[in-house]
Protein backbone atom coordinates (compact mmCIF):
# COMPACT_ATOMS: atom_id res chain seq x y z
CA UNK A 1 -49.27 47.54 -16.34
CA UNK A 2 -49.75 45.84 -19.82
CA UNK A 3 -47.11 43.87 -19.75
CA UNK A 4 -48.35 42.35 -16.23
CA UNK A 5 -51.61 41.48 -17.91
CA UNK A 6 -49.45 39.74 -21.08
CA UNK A 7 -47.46 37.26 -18.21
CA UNK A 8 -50.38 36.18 -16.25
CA UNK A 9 -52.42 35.99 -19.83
CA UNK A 10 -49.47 33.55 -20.90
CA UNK A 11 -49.55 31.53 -17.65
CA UNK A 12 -52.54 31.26 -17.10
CA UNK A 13 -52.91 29.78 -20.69
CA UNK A 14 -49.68 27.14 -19.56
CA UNK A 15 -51.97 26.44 -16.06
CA UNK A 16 -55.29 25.37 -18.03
CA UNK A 17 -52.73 23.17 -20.45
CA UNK A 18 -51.54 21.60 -16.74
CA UNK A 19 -54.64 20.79 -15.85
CA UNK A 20 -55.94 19.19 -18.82
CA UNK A 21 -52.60 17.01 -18.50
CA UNK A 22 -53.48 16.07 -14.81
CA UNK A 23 -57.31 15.12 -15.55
CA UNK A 24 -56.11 12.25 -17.74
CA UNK A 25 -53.33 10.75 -15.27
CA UNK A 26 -54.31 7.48 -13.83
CA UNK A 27 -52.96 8.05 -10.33
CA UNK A 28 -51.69 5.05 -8.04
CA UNK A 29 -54.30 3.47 -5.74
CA UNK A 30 -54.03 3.91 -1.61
CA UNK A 31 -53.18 7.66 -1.39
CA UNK A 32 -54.86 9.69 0.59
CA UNK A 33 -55.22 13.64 0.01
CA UNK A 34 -55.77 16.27 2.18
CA UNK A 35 -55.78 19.69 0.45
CA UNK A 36 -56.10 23.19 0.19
CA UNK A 37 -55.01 23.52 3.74
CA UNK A 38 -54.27 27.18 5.07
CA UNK A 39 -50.68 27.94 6.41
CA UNK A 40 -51.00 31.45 6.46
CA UNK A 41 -54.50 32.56 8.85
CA UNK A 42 -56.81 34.74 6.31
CA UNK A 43 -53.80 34.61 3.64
CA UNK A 44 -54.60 34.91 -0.23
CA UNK A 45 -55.32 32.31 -2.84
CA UNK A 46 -51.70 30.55 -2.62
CA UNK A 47 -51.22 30.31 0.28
CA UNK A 48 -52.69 26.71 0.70
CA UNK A 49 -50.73 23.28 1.28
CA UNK A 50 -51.94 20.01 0.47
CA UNK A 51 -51.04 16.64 2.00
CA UNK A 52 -50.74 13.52 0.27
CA UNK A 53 -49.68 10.03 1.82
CA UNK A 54 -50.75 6.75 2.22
CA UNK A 55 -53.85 6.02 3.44
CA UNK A 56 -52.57 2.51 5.42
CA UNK A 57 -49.65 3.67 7.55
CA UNK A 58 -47.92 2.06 10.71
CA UNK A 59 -45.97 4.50 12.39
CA UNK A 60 -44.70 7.77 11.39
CA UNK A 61 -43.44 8.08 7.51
CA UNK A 62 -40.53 10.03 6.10
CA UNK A 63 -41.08 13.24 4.40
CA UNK A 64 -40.96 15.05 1.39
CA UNK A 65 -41.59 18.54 0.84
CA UNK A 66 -42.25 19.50 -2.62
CA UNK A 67 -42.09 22.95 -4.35
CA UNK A 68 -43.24 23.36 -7.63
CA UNK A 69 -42.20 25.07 -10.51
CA UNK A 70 -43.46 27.51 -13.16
CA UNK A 71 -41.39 30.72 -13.67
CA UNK A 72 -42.53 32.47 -10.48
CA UNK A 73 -45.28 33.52 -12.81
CA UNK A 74 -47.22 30.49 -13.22
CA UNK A 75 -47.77 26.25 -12.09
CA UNK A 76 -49.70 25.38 -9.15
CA UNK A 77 -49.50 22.17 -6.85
CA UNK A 78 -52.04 21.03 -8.67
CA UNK A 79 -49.99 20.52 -11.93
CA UNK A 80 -47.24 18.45 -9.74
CA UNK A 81 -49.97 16.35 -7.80
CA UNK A 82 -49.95 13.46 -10.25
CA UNK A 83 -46.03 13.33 -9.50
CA UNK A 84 -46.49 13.69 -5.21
CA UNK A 85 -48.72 10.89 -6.05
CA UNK A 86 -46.09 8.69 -7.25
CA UNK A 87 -43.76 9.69 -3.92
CA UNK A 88 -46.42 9.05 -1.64
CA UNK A 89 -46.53 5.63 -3.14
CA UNK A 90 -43.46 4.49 -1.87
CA UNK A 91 -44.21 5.58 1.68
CA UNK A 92 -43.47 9.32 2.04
CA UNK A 93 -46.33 11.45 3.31
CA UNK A 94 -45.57 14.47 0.87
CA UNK A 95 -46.60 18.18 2.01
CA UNK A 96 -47.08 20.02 -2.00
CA UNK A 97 -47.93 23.90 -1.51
CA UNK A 98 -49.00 27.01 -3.42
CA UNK A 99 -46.73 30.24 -3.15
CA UNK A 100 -47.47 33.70 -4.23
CA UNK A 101 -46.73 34.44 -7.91
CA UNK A 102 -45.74 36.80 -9.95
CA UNK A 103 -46.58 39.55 -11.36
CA UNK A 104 -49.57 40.18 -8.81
CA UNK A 105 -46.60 39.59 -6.36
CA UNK A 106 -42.68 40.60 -6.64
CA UNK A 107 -39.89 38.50 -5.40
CA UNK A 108 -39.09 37.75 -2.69
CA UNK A 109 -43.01 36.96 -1.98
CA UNK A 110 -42.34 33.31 -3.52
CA UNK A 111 -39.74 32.36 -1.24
CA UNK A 112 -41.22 33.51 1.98
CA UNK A 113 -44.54 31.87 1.53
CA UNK A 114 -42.67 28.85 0.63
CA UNK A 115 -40.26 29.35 4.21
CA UNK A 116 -44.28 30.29 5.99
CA UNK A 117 -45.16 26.87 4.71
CA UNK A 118 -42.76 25.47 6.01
CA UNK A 119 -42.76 26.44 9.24
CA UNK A 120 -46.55 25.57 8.88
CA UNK A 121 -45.01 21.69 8.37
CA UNK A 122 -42.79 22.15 11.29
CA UNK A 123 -45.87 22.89 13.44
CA UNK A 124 -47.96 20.21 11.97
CA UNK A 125 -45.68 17.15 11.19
CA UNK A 126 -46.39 14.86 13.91
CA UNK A 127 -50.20 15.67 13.72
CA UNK A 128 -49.95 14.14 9.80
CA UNK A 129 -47.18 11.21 10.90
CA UNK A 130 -44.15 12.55 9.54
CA UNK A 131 -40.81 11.54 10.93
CA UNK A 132 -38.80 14.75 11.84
CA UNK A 133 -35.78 12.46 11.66
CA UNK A 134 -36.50 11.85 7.83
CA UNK A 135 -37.43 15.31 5.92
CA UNK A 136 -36.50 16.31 1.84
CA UNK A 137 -37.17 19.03 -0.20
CA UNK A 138 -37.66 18.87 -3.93
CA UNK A 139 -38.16 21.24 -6.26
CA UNK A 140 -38.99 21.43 -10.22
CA UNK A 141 -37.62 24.60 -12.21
CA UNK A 142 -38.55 27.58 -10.53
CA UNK A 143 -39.42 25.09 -7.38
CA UNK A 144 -35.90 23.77 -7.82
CA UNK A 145 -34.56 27.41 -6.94
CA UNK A 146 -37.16 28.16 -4.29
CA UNK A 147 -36.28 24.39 -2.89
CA UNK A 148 -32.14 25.07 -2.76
CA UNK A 149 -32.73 29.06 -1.68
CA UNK A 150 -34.96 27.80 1.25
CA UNK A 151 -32.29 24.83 2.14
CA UNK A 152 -29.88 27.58 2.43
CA UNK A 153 -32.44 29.66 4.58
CA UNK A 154 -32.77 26.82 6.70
CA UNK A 155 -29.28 26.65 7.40
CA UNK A 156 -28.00 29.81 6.91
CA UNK A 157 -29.20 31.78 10.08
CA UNK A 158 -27.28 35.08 7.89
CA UNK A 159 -29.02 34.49 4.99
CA UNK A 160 -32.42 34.00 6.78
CA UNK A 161 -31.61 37.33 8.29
CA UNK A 162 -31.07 38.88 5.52
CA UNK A 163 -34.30 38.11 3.91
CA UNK A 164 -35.88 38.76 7.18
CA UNK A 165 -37.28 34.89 7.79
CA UNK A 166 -37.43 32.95 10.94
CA UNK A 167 -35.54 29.73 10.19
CA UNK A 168 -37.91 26.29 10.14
CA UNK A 169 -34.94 24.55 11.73
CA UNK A 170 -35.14 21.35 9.83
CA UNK A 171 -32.74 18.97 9.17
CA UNK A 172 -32.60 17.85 5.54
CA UNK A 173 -31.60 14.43 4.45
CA UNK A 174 -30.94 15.68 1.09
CA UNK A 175 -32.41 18.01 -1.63
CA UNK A 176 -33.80 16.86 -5.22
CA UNK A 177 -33.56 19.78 -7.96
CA UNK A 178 -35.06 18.43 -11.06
CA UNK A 179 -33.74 20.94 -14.15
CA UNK A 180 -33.50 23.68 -11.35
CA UNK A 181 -33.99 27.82 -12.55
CA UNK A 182 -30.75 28.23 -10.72
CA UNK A 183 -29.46 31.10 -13.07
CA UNK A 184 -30.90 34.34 -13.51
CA UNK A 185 -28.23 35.97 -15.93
CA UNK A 186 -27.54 33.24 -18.90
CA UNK A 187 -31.41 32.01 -19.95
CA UNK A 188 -33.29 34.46 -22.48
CA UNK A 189 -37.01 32.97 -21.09
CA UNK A 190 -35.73 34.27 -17.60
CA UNK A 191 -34.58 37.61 -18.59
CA UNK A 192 -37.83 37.58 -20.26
CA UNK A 193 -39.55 37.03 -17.31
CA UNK A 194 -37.06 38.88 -15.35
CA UNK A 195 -39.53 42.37 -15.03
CA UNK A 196 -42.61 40.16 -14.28
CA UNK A 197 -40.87 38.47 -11.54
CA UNK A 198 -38.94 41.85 -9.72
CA UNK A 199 -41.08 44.66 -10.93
CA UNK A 200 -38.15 46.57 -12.65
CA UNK A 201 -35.72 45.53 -15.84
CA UNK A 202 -32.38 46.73 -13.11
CA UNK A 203 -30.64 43.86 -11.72
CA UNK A 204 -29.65 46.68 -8.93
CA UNK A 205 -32.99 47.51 -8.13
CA UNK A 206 -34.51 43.97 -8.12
CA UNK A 207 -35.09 43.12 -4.14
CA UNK A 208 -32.49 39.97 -3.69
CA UNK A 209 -31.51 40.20 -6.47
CA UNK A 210 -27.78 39.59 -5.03
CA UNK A 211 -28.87 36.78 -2.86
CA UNK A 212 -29.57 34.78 -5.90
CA UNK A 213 -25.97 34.18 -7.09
CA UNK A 214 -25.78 30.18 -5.43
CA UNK A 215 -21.75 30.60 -5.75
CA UNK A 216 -21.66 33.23 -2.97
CA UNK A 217 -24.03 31.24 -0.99
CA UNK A 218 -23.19 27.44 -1.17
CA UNK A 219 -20.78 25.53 1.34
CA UNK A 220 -20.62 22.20 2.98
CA UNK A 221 -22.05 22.87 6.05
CA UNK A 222 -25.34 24.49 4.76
CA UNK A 223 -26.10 22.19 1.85
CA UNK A 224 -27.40 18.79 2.47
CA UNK A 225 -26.30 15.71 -0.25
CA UNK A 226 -28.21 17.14 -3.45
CA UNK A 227 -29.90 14.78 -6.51
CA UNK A 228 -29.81 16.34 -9.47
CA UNK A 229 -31.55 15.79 -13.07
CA UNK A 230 -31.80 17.50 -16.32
CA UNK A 231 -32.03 16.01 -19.62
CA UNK A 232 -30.27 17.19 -23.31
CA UNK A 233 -33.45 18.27 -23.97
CA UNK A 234 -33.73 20.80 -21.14
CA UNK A 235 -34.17 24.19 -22.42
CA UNK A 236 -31.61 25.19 -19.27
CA UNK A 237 -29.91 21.91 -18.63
CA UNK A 238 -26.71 24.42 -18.35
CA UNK A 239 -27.95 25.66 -14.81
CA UNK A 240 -27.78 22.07 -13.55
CA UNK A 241 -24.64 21.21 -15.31
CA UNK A 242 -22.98 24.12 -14.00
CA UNK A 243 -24.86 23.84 -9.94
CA UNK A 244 -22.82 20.29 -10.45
CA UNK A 245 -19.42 21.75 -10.65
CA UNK A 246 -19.94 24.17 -8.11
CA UNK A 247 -21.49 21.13 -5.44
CA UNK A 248 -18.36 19.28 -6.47
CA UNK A 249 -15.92 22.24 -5.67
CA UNK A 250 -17.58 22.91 -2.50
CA UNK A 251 -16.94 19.54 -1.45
CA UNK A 252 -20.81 18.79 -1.32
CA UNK A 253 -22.09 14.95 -2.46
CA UNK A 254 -24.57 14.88 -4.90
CA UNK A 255 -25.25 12.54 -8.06
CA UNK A 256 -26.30 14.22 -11.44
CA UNK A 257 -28.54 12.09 -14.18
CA UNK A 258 -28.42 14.24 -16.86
CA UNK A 259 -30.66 11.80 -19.31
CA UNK A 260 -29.66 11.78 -23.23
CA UNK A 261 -32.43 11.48 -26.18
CA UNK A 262 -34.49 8.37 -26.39
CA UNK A 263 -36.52 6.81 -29.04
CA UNK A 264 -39.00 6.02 -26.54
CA UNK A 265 -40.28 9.15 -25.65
CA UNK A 266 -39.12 12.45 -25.70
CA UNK A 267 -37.38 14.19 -22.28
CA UNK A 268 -38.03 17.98 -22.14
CA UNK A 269 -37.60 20.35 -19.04
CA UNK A 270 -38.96 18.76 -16.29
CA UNK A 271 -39.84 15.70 -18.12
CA UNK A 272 -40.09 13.59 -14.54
CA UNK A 273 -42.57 16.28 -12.92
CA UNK A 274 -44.51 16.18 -16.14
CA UNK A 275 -44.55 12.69 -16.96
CA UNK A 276 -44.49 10.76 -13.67
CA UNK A 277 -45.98 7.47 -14.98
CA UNK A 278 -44.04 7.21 -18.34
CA UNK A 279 -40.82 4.78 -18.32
CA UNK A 280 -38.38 7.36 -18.03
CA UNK A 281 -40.46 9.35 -15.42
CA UNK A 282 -40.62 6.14 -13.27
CA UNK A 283 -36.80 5.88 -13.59
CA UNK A 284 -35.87 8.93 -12.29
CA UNK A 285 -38.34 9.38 -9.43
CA UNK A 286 -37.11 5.88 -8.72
CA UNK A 287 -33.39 6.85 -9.06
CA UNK A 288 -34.08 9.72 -6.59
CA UNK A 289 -36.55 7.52 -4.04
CA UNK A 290 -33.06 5.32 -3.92
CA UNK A 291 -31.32 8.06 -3.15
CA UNK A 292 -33.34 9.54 -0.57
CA UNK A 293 -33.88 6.10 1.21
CA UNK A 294 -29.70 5.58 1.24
CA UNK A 295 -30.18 8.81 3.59
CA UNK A 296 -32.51 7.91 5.94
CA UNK A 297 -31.71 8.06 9.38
């Protein structure tokens, strides 16, 4: 369908513009990669994790698991990898994957290769050093909403039913949603992208489609302590404002740093993500490294 062709046209055009931002990162010295690693035997193009820690380690190394974002249309590990550089530099041994996109693949495809890699991490953590005792998810944008989604599916053995998905039975430390797509129904760009992503314009056809509303779905016991950034500059810093209230009524600790406009550089959606190595990038990853390490068992 033409309008198919016009999304992955437009991402693909956002993916080259990633790339050509990643080439001229510096990244930080010691890191080791290991990538392009199959979780899913003969699977397609996505489905492919990389690891990324450091290369002297003593012992096994808390974890992060990082999904990243793009619309469900559009970003690949690859655009994030200058940021799971910087969190493998202060010790984590990070595990960054591809997922299926959109349009060539309809919701829920995103979230289930994200839950497959995952259990692909549960299988393989010791083999890499991670400590099972120390485990985080983060998630940028669109990775933000597969990140919290997959949380829930983690801990929600209903929810996991309902979508079908074996639970990965971790247990998360905490959850970092940087300027998180976790609204469907108040952004233009998403009901933009809204056909792309669910293969019809009808909320009540879209597959899921009622699994997505987070106030139905969040509660104390299946929500881990959540960090939580946007900026004034966020083109949906509403979602995160708004995920706030509801982790507050539900009881649920988590710490919002909603940054305001500088002079020294500016602080768009995902600003962090994009610009891991610029003062206010390092202050933030360094804000949520804090956190993480305040929750380490």
């Amino acid at each position: 369908m033409l309008l198919d062709k016009l999304y992955r046209k437009f991402w693909d055009k956002i993916d080259k513009s990633d790339a050509d931002r990643v080439a001229k990162e510096v990244l930080p010295e010691g890191i080791e990669l290991i990538e392009n690693i199959p979780y899913v035997p003969g699977g397609n193009k996505w489905q492919v994790i990389d690891v990324i820690r450091p290369e002297k380690r003593e012992g096994s190394l808390p974890v992060i698991i990082d999904v990243h974002g793009g619309g469900l249309q559009g970003g690949t590990k690859y655009g994030n990898r200058p940021y799971c550089y910087r969190l493998a530099s202060y010790g984590f041994i990070v595990f960054a994957m591809d997922y299926s996109l959109s349009p060539e693949y309809r919701y829920p495809a995103h979230l289930e290769d994200v839950n497959e890699s995952l259990l692909w991490i549960k299988d393989h953590l010791e083999e890499y050093g991670g400590d099972e005792k120390n485990v985080f998810i983060t998630g940028d944008s669109a990775g933000g909403m597969l990140a919290i989604h997959e949380t829930l599916v983690n801990n929600d053995i209903d929810l996991a039913a309902s979508y079908g998905l074996v639970q990965p039975g971790f247990s998360f430390n905490a959850v970092a949603l940087t300027s998180g797509m976790l609204e469907f129904d108040k952004s233009v760009m998403i009901k933009i992208l809204f056909p792309g992503i669910f293969g019809t314009w009808s909320k009540k056809k879209a597959s899921h489609y009622k699994d997505l509303d987070l106030s139905g779905l969040i509660r104390k016991e299946t929500v881990p302590p959540c960090f939580l950034v946007t900026s004034k500059e966020d083109f949906i810093r509403g979602a995160t404002v708004r995920f706030a209230e509801l982790l507050k009524n539900k009881d649920i600790p988590y710490v919002l740093y909603d940054y305001p406009r500088c002079a020294e550089q500016k602080l768009p959606h995902v600003f962090s993500v994009l610009q891991p190595s610029s003062v206010k990038g390092r202050d933030c990853i360094e804000k949520m490294i804090a956190f993480f390490k305040e929750r380490m068992k």
